[in-house]
Short mmCIF file of C-alpha atoms in Angstrom, two decimals:
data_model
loop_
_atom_site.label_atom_id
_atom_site.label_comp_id
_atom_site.label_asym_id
_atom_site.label_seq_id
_atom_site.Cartn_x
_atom_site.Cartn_y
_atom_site.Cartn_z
CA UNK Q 1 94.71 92.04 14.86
CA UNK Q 2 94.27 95.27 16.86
CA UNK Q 3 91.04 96.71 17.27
CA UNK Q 4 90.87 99.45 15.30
CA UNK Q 5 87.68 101.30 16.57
CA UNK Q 6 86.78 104.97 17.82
CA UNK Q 7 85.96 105.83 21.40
CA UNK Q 8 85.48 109.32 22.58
CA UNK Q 9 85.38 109.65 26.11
CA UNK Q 10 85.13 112.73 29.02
CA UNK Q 11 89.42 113.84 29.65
CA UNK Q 12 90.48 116.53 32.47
CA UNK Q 13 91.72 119.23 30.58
CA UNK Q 14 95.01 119.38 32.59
CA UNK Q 15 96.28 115.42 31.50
CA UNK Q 16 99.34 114.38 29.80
CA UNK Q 17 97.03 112.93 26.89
CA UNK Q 18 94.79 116.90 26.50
CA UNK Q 19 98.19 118.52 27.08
CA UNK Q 20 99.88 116.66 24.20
CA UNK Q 21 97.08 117.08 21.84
CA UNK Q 22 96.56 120.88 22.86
CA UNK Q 23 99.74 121.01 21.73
CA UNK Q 24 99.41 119.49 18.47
CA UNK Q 25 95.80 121.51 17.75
CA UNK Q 26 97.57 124.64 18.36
CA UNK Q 27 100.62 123.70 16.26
CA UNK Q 28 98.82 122.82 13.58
CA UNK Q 29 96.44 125.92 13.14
CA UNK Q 30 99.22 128.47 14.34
CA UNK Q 31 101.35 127.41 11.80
CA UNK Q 32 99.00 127.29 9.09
CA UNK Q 33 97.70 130.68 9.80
CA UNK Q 34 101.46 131.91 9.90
CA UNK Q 35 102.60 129.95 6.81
CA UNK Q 36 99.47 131.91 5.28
CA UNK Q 37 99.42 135.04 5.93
CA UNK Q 38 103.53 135.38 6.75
CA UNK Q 39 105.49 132.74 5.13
CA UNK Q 40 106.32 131.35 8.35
CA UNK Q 41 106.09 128.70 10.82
CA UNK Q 42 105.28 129.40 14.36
CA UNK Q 43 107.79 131.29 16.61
CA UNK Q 44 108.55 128.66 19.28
CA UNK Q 45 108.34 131.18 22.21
CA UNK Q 46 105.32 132.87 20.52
CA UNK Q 47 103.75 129.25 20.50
CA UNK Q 48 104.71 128.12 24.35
CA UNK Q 49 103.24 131.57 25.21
CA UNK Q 50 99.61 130.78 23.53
CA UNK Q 51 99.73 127.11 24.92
CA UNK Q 52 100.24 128.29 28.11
CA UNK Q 53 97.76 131.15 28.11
CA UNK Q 54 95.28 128.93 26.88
CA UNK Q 55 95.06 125.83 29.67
CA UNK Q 56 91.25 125.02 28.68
CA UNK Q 57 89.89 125.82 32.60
CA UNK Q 58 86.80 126.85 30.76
CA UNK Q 59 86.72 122.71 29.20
CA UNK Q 60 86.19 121.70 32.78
CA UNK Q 61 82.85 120.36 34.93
CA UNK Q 62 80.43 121.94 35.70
CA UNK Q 63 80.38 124.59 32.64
CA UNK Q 64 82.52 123.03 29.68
CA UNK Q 65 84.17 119.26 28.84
CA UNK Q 66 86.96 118.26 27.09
CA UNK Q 67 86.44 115.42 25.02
CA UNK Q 68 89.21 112.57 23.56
CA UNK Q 69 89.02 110.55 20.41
CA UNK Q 70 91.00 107.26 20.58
CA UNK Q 71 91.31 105.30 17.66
CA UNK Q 72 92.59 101.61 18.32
CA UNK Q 73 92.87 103.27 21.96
CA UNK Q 74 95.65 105.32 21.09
CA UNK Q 75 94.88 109.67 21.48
CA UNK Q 76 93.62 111.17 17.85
CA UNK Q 77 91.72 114.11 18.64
CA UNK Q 78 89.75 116.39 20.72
CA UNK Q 79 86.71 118.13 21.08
CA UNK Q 80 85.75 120.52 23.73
CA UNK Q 81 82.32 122.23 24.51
CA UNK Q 82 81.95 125.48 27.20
CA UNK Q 83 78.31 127.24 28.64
CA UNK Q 84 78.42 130.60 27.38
CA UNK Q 85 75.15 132.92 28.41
CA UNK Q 86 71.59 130.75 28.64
CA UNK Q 87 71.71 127.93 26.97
CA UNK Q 88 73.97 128.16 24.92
CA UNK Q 89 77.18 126.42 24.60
CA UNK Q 90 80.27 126.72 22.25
CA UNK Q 91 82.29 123.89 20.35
CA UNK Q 92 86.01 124.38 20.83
CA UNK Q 93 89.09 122.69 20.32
CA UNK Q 94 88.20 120.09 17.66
CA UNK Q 95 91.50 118.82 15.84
CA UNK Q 96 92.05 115.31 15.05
CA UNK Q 97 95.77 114.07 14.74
CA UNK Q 98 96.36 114.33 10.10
CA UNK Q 99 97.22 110.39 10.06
CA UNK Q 100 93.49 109.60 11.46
CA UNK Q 101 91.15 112.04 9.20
CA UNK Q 102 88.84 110.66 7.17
CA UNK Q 103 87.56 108.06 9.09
CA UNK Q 104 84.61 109.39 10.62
CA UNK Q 105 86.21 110.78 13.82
CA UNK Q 106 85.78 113.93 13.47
CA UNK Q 107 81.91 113.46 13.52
CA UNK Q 108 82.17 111.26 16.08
CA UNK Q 109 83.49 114.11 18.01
CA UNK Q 110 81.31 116.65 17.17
CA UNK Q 111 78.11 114.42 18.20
CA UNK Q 112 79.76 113.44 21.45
CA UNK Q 113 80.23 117.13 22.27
CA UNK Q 114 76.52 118.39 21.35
CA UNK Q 115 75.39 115.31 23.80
CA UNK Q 116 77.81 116.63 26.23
CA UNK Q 117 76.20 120.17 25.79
CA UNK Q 118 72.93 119.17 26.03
CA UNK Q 119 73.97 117.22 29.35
CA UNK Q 120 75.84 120.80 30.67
CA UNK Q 121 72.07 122.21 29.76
CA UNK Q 122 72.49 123.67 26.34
CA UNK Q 123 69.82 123.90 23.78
CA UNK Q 124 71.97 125.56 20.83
CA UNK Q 125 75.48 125.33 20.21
CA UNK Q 126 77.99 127.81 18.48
CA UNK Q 127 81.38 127.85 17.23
CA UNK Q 128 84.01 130.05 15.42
CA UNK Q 129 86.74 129.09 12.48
CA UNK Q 130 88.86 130.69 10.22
CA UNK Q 131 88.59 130.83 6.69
CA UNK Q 132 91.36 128.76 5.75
CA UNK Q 133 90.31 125.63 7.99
CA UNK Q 134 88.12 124.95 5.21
CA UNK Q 135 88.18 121.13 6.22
CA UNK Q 136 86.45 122.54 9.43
CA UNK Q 137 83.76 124.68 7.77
CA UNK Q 138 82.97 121.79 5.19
CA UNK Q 139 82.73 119.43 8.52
CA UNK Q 140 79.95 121.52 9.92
CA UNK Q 141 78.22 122.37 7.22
CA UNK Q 142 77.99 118.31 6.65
CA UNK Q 143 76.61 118.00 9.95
CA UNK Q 144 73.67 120.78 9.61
CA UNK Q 145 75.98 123.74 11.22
CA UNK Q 146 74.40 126.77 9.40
CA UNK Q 147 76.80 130.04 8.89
CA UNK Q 148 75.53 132.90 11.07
CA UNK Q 149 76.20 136.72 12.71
CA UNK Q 150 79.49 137.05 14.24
CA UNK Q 151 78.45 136.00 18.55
CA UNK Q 152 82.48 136.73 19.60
CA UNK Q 153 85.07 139.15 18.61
CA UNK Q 154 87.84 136.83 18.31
CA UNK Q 155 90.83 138.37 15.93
CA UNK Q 156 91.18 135.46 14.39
CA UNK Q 157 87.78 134.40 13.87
CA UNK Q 158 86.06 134.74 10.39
CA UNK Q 159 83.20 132.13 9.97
CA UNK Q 160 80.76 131.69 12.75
CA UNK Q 161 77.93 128.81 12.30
CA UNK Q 162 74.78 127.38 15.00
CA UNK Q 163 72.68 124.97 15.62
CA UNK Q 164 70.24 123.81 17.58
CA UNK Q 165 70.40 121.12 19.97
#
């Protein structure tokens, strides 16, 4: 019988395994923002253009870290944390493959990447969502995020939430 567990462990931004689940994150809330507000799925180009602008440098020692979730050892999610000013840092990236939610990974995730704050120096962490990822905001609210002032002025951002560390 396989063994069916959850590790989350450090991953260079740059690997096969954070490439292939960039691209399914970005799938995944591109085309639900689309199908939302446009009726639409994802334009491929517009979608190879994003993944590409968006390598996760930042999700690299000694200011951010990517994270990976395996479950049963094979990929599931991610979760990735980044210094901003102070001590602050920001949760980004955190998608867990559909088949796998509901099993406690995504909490998993979220407390591996406030230790790996704290360890990059952080005392309060921040993060951004949209309104629609309502899976998201019930996530961090579950986990004592509280809702706050707007801290970026991302277009696509509409809920921003803290804590402290």
């Amino acid at each position: 019988m396989p063994d069916m567990t959850w590790t989350v462990t450090p991953e260079p931004y740059d690997s096969p395994v954070a490439a292939a689940l960039w691209r399914a994150y970005y799938t995944e809330v591109s085309d639900r923002w689309y199908l939302l507000h446009e009726g639409r799925r994802t334009d491929p180009d517009e979608l190879e253009r994003e993944i590409a602008a968006r390598p996760g440098t930042d999700l690299a020692p000694p200011r951010g870290q990517l994270l990976v979730a395996r479950y049963g050892g094979e990929p599931a999610g991610t979760a990735g944390v980044r210094l901003r000013e102070g001590s602050t840092g920001e949760l980004t990236r955190v998608f867990l493959r559909e088949a796998l939610r509901g099993r406690g990974g995504a909490a998993l995730l979220v407390r591996a990447a406030e230790d790996a704050a704290r360890a990059l120096g952080a005392t309060r962490m921040v993060l951004d969502t949209r309104g629609d990822l309502v899976e998201a905001r019930a996530l961090y609210a579950r986990l004592g995020y509280t809702e706050t002032e707007p801290y970026n002025d991302d277009p696509y951002a509409e809920h921003w939430f803290a804590q402290h560390l």
